[in-house]
PDB file of C-alpha atoms in Angstrom:
ATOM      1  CA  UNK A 267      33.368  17.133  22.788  1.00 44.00           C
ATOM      2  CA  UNK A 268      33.447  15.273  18.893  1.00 43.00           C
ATOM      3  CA  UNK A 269      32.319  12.119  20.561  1.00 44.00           C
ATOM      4  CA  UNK A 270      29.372  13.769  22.399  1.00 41.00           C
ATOM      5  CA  UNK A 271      28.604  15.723  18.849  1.00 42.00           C
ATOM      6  CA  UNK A 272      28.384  12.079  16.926  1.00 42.00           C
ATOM      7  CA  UNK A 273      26.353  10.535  19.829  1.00 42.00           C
ATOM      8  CA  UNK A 274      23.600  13.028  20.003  1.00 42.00           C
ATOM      9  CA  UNK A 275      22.679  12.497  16.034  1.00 45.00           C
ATOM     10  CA  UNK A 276      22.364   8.854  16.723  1.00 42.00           C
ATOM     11  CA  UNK A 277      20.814   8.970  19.552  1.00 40.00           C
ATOM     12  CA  UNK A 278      18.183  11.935  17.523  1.00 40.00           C
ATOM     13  CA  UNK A 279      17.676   9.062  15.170  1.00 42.00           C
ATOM     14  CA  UNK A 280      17.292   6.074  18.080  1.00 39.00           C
ATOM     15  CA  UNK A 281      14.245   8.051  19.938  1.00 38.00           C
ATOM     16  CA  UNK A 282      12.591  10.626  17.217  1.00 37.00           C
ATOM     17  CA  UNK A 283      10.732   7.738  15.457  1.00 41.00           C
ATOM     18  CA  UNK A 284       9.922   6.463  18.840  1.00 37.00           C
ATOM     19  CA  UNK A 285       7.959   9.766  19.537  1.00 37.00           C
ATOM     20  CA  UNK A 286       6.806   9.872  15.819  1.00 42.00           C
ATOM     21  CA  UNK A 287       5.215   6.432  15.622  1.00 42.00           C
ATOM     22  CA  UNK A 288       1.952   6.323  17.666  1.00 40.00           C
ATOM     23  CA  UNK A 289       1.822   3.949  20.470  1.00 39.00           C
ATOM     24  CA  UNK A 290      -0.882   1.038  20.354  1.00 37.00           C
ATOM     25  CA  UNK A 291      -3.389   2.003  22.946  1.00 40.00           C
ATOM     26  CA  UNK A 292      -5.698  -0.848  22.341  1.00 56.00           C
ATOM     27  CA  UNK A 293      -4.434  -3.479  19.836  1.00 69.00           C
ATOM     28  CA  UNK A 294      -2.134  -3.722  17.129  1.00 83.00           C
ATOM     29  CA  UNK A 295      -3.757  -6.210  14.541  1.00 82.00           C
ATOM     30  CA  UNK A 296      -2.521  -7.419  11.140  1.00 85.00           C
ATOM     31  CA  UNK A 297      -4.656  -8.540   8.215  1.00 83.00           C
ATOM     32  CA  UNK A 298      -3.416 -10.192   4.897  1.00 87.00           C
ATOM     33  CA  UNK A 299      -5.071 -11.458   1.911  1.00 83.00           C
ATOM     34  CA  UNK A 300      -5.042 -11.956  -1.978  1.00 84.00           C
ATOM     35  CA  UNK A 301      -6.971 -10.108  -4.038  1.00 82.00           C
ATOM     36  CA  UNK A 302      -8.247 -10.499  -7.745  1.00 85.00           C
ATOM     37  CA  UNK A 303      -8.674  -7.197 -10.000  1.00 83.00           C
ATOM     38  CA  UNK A 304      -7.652  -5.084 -12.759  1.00 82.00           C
ATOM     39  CA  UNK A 305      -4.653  -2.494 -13.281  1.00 79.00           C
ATOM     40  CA  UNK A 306      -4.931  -0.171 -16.197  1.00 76.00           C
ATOM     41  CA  UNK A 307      -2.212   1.887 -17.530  1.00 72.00           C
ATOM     42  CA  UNK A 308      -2.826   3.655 -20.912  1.00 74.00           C
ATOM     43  CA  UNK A 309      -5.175   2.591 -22.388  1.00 77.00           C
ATOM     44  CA  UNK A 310      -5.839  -1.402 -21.944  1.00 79.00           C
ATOM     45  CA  UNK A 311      -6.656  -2.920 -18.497  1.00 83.00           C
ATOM     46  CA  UNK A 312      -4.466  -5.977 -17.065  1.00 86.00           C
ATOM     47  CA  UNK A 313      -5.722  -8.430 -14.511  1.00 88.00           C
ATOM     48  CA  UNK A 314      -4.302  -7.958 -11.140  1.00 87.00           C
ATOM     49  CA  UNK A 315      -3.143 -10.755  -8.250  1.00 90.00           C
ATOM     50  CA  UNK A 316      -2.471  -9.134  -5.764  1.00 85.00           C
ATOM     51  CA  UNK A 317      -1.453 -10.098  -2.132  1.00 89.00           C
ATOM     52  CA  UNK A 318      -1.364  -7.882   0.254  1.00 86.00           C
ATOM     53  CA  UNK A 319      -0.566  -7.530   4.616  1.00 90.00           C
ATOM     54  CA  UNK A 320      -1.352  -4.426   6.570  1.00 88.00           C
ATOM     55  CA  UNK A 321      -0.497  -3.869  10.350  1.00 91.00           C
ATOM     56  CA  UNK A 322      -2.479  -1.368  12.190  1.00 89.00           C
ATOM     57  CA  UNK A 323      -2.051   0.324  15.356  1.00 89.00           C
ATOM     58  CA  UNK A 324      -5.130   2.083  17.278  1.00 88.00           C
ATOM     59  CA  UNK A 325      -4.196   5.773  18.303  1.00 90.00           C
ATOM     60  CA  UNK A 326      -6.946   6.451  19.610  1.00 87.00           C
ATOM     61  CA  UNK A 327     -10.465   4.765  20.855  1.00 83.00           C
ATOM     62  CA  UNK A 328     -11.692   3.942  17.189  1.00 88.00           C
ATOM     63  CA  UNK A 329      -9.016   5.804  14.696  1.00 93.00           C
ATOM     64  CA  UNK A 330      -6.158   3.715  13.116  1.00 92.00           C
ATOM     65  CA  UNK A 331      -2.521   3.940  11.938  1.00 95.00           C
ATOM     66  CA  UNK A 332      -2.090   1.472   9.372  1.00 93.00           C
ATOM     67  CA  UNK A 333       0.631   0.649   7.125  1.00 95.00           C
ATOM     68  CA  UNK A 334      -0.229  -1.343   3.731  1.00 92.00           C
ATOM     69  CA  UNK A 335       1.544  -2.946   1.210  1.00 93.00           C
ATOM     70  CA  UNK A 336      -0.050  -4.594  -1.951  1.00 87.00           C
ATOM     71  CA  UNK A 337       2.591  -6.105  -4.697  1.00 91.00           C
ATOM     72  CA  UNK A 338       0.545  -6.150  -7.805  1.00 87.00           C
ATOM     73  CA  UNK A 339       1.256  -9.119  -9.987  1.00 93.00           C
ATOM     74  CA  UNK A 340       0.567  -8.844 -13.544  1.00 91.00           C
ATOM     75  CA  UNK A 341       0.408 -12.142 -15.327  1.00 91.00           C
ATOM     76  CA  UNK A 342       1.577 -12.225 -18.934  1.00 89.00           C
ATOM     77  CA  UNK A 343      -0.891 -12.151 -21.729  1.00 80.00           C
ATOM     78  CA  UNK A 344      -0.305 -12.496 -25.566  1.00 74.00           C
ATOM     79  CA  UNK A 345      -0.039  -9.183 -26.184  1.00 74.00           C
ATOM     80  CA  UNK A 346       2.334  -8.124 -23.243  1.00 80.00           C
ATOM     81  CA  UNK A 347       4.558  -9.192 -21.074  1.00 85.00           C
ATOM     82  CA  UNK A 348       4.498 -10.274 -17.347  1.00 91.00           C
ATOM     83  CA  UNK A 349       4.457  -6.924 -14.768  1.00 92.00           C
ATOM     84  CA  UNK A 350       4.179  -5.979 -11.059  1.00 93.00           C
ATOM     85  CA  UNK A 351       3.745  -3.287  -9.123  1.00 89.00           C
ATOM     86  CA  UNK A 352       4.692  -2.648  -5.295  1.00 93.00           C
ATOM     87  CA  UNK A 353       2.872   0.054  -3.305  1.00 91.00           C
ATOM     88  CA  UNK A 354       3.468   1.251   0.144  1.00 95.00           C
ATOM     89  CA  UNK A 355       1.045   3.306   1.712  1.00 95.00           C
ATOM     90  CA  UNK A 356       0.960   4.960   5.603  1.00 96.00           C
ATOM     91  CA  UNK A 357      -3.138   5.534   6.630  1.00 95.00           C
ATOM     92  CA  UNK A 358      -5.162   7.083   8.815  1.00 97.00           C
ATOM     93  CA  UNK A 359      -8.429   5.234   9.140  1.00 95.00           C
ATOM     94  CA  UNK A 360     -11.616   4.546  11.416  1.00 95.00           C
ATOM     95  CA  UNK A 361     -12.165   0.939  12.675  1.00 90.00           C
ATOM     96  CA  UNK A 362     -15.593  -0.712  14.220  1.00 89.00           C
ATOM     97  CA  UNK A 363     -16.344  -4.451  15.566  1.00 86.00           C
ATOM     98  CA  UNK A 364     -16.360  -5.949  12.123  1.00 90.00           C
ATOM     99  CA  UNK A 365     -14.443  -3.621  10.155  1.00 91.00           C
ATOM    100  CA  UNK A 366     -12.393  -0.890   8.829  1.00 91.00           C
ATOM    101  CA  UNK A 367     -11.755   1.771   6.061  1.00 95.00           C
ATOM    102  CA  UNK A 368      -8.351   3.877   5.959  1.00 95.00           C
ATOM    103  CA  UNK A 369      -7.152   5.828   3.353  1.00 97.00           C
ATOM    104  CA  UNK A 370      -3.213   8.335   2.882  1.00 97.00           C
ATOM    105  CA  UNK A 371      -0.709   8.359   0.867  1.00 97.00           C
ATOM    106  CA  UNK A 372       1.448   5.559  -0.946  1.00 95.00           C
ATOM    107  CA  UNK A 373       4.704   5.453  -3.189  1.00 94.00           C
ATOM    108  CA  UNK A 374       4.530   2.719  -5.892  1.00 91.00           C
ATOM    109  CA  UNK A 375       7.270   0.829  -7.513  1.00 91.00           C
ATOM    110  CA  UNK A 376       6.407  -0.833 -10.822  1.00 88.00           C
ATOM    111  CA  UNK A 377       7.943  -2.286 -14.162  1.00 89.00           C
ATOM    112  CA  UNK A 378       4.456  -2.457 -15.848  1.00 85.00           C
ATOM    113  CA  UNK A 379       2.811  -3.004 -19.375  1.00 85.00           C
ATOM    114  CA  UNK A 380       1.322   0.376 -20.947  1.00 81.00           C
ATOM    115  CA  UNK A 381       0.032   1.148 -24.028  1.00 79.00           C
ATOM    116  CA  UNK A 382       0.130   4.761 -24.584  1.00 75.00           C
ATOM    117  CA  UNK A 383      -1.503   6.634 -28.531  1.00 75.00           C
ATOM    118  CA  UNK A 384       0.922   4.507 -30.807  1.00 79.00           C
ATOM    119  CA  UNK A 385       3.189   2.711 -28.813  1.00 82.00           C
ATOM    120  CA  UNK A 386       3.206  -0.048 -26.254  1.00 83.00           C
ATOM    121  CA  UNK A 387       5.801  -1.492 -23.950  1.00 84.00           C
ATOM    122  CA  UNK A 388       6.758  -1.772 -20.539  1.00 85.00           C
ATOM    123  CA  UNK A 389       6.680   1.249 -18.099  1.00 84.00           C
ATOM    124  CA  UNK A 390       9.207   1.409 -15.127  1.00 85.00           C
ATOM    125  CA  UNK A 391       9.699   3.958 -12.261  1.00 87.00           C
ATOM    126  CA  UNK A 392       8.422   4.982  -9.106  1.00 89.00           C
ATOM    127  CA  UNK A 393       4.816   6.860  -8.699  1.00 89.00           C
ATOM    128  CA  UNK A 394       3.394   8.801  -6.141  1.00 91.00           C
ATOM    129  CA  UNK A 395      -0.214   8.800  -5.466  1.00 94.00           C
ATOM    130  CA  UNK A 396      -3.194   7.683  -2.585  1.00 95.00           C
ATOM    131  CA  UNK A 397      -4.825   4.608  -1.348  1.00 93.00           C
ATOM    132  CA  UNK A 398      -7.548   3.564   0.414  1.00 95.00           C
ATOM    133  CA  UNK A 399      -8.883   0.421   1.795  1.00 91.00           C
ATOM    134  CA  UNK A 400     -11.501  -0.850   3.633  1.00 92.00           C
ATOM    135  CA  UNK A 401     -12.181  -4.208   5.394  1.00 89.00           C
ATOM    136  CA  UNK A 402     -15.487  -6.150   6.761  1.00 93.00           C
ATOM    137  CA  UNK A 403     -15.076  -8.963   8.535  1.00 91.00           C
ATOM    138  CA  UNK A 404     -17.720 -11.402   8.236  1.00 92.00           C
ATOM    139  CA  UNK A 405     -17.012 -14.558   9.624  1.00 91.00           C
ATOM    140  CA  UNK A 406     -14.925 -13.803  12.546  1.00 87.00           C
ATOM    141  CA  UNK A 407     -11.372 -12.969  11.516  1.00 87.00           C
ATOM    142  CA  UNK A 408     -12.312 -13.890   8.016  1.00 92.00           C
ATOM    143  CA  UNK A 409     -13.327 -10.942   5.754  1.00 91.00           C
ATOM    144  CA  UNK A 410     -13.495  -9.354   2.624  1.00 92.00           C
ATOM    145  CA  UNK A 411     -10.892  -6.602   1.526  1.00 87.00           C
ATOM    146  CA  UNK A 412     -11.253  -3.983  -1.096  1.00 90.00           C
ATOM    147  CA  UNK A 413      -7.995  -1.773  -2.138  1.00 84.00           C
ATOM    148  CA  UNK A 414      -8.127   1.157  -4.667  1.00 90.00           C
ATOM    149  CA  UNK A 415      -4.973   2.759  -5.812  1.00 86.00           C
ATOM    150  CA  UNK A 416      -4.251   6.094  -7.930  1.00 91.00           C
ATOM    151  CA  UNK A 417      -1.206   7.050  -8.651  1.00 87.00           C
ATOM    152  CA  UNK A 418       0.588   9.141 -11.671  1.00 81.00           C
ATOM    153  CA  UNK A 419       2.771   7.133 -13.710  1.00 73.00           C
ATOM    154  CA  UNK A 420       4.839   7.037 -17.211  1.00 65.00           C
ATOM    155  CA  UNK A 421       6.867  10.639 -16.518  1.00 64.00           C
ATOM    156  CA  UNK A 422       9.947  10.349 -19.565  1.00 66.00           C
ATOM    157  CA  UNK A 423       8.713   7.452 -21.398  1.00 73.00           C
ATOM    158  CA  UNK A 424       8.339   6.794 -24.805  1.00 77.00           C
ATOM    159  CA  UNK A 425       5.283   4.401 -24.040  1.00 77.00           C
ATOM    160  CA  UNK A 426       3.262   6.659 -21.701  1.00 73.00           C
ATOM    161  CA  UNK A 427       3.888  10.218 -21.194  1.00 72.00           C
ATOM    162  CA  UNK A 428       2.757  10.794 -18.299  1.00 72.00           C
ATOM    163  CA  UNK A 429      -0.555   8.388 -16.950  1.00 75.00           C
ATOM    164  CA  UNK A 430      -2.962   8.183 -14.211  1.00 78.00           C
ATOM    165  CA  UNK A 431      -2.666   4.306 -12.895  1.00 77.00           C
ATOM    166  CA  UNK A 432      -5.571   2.822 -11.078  1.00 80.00           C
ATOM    167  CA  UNK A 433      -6.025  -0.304  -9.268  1.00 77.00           C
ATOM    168  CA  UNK A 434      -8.983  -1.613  -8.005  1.00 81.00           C
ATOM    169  CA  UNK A 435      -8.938  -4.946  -6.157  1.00 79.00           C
ATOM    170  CA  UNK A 436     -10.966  -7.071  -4.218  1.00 85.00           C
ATOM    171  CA  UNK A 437     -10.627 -10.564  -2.146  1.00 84.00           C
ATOM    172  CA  UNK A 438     -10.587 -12.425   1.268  1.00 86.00           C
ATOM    173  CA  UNK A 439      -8.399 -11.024   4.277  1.00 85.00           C
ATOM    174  CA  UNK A 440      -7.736 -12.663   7.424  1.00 86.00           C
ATOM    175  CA  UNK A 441      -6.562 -10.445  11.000  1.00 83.00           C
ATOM    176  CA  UNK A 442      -4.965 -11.519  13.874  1.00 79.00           C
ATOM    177  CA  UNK A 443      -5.103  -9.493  16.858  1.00 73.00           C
ATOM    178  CA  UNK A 444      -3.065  -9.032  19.801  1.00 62.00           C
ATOM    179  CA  UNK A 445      -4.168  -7.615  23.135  1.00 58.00           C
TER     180      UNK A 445
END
């Protein structure tokens, strides 16, 4: 009986996210790009590289599940230091011929530069927050991708109290689809 009672929580975990996870009914297609931006923290902005991949899974005839992630790079300037910032987001979006938009929620990791009133430094943590997306295709699989993040930042420091973090970025993206 104790080796049926340690079998039935693995197998729980084996098929539960196989129910969970929607099934591709049409095509499961991935897209990935770099994008050029800005990240602000505080009070001063930061330019943003960021490259990003997103796979996305039709549920139904024209509405998408699509996971993201965008690593934010933050190139050093003279007044700060070098940062990034790592978001994972899970969407539920509409899709078309030449395009898509999704939007849901993401969880951010980041070891930023902030400037807060009097004090600046670097910020590090995890954030909650949303993200949305959208992607037009122009040129076949080549198209151009637009990302904006929000997310609530800074909680215990010293730097930043407590922040609202936006990122806005833009750039090519390229999707493969299979059939």
């Amino acid at each position: 009986m104790r080796a049926l009672q340690r079998r039935i929580p693995w197998a729980a975990g084996v098929v539960l996210p196989l129910l969970v996870v929607p099934a591709p009914v049409q095509a499961t297609e991935l897209s990935t790009g770099l994008s050029l931006g800005w990240y602000q923290a505080g009070s001063v902005p930061h330019l943003a590289v960021g490259p990003h991949v997103g796979v996305s899974w039709p549920i139904q005839r024209d509405i998408l599940f699509t996971v993201h992630d965008l690593c934010t790079i933050l190139p050093p300037t003279q007044e700060d230091g070098p940062g990034v910032y790592n978001k994972t987001s899970v969407d539920i979006g509409v899709a078309w011929k030449d395009g898509n938009v999704s939007a849901g929620p993401s969880v951010a990791f980041y070891f930023v530069p902030a400037c807060g009133v009097s004090l600046c430094g670097h910020v590090a943590g995890m954030a909650v927050g949303g993200h949305a997306q959208t992607n037009a295709y122009v040129a076949g699989p080549l198209g151009v991708s637009v990302n904006v993040n929000v997310d609530w930042i800074g909680g215990d420091s010293q730097v930043l109290p407590g922040y609202v973090s936006v990122v806005v970025v833009a750039g090519p993206v390229l999707r493969w689809s299979s059939k």
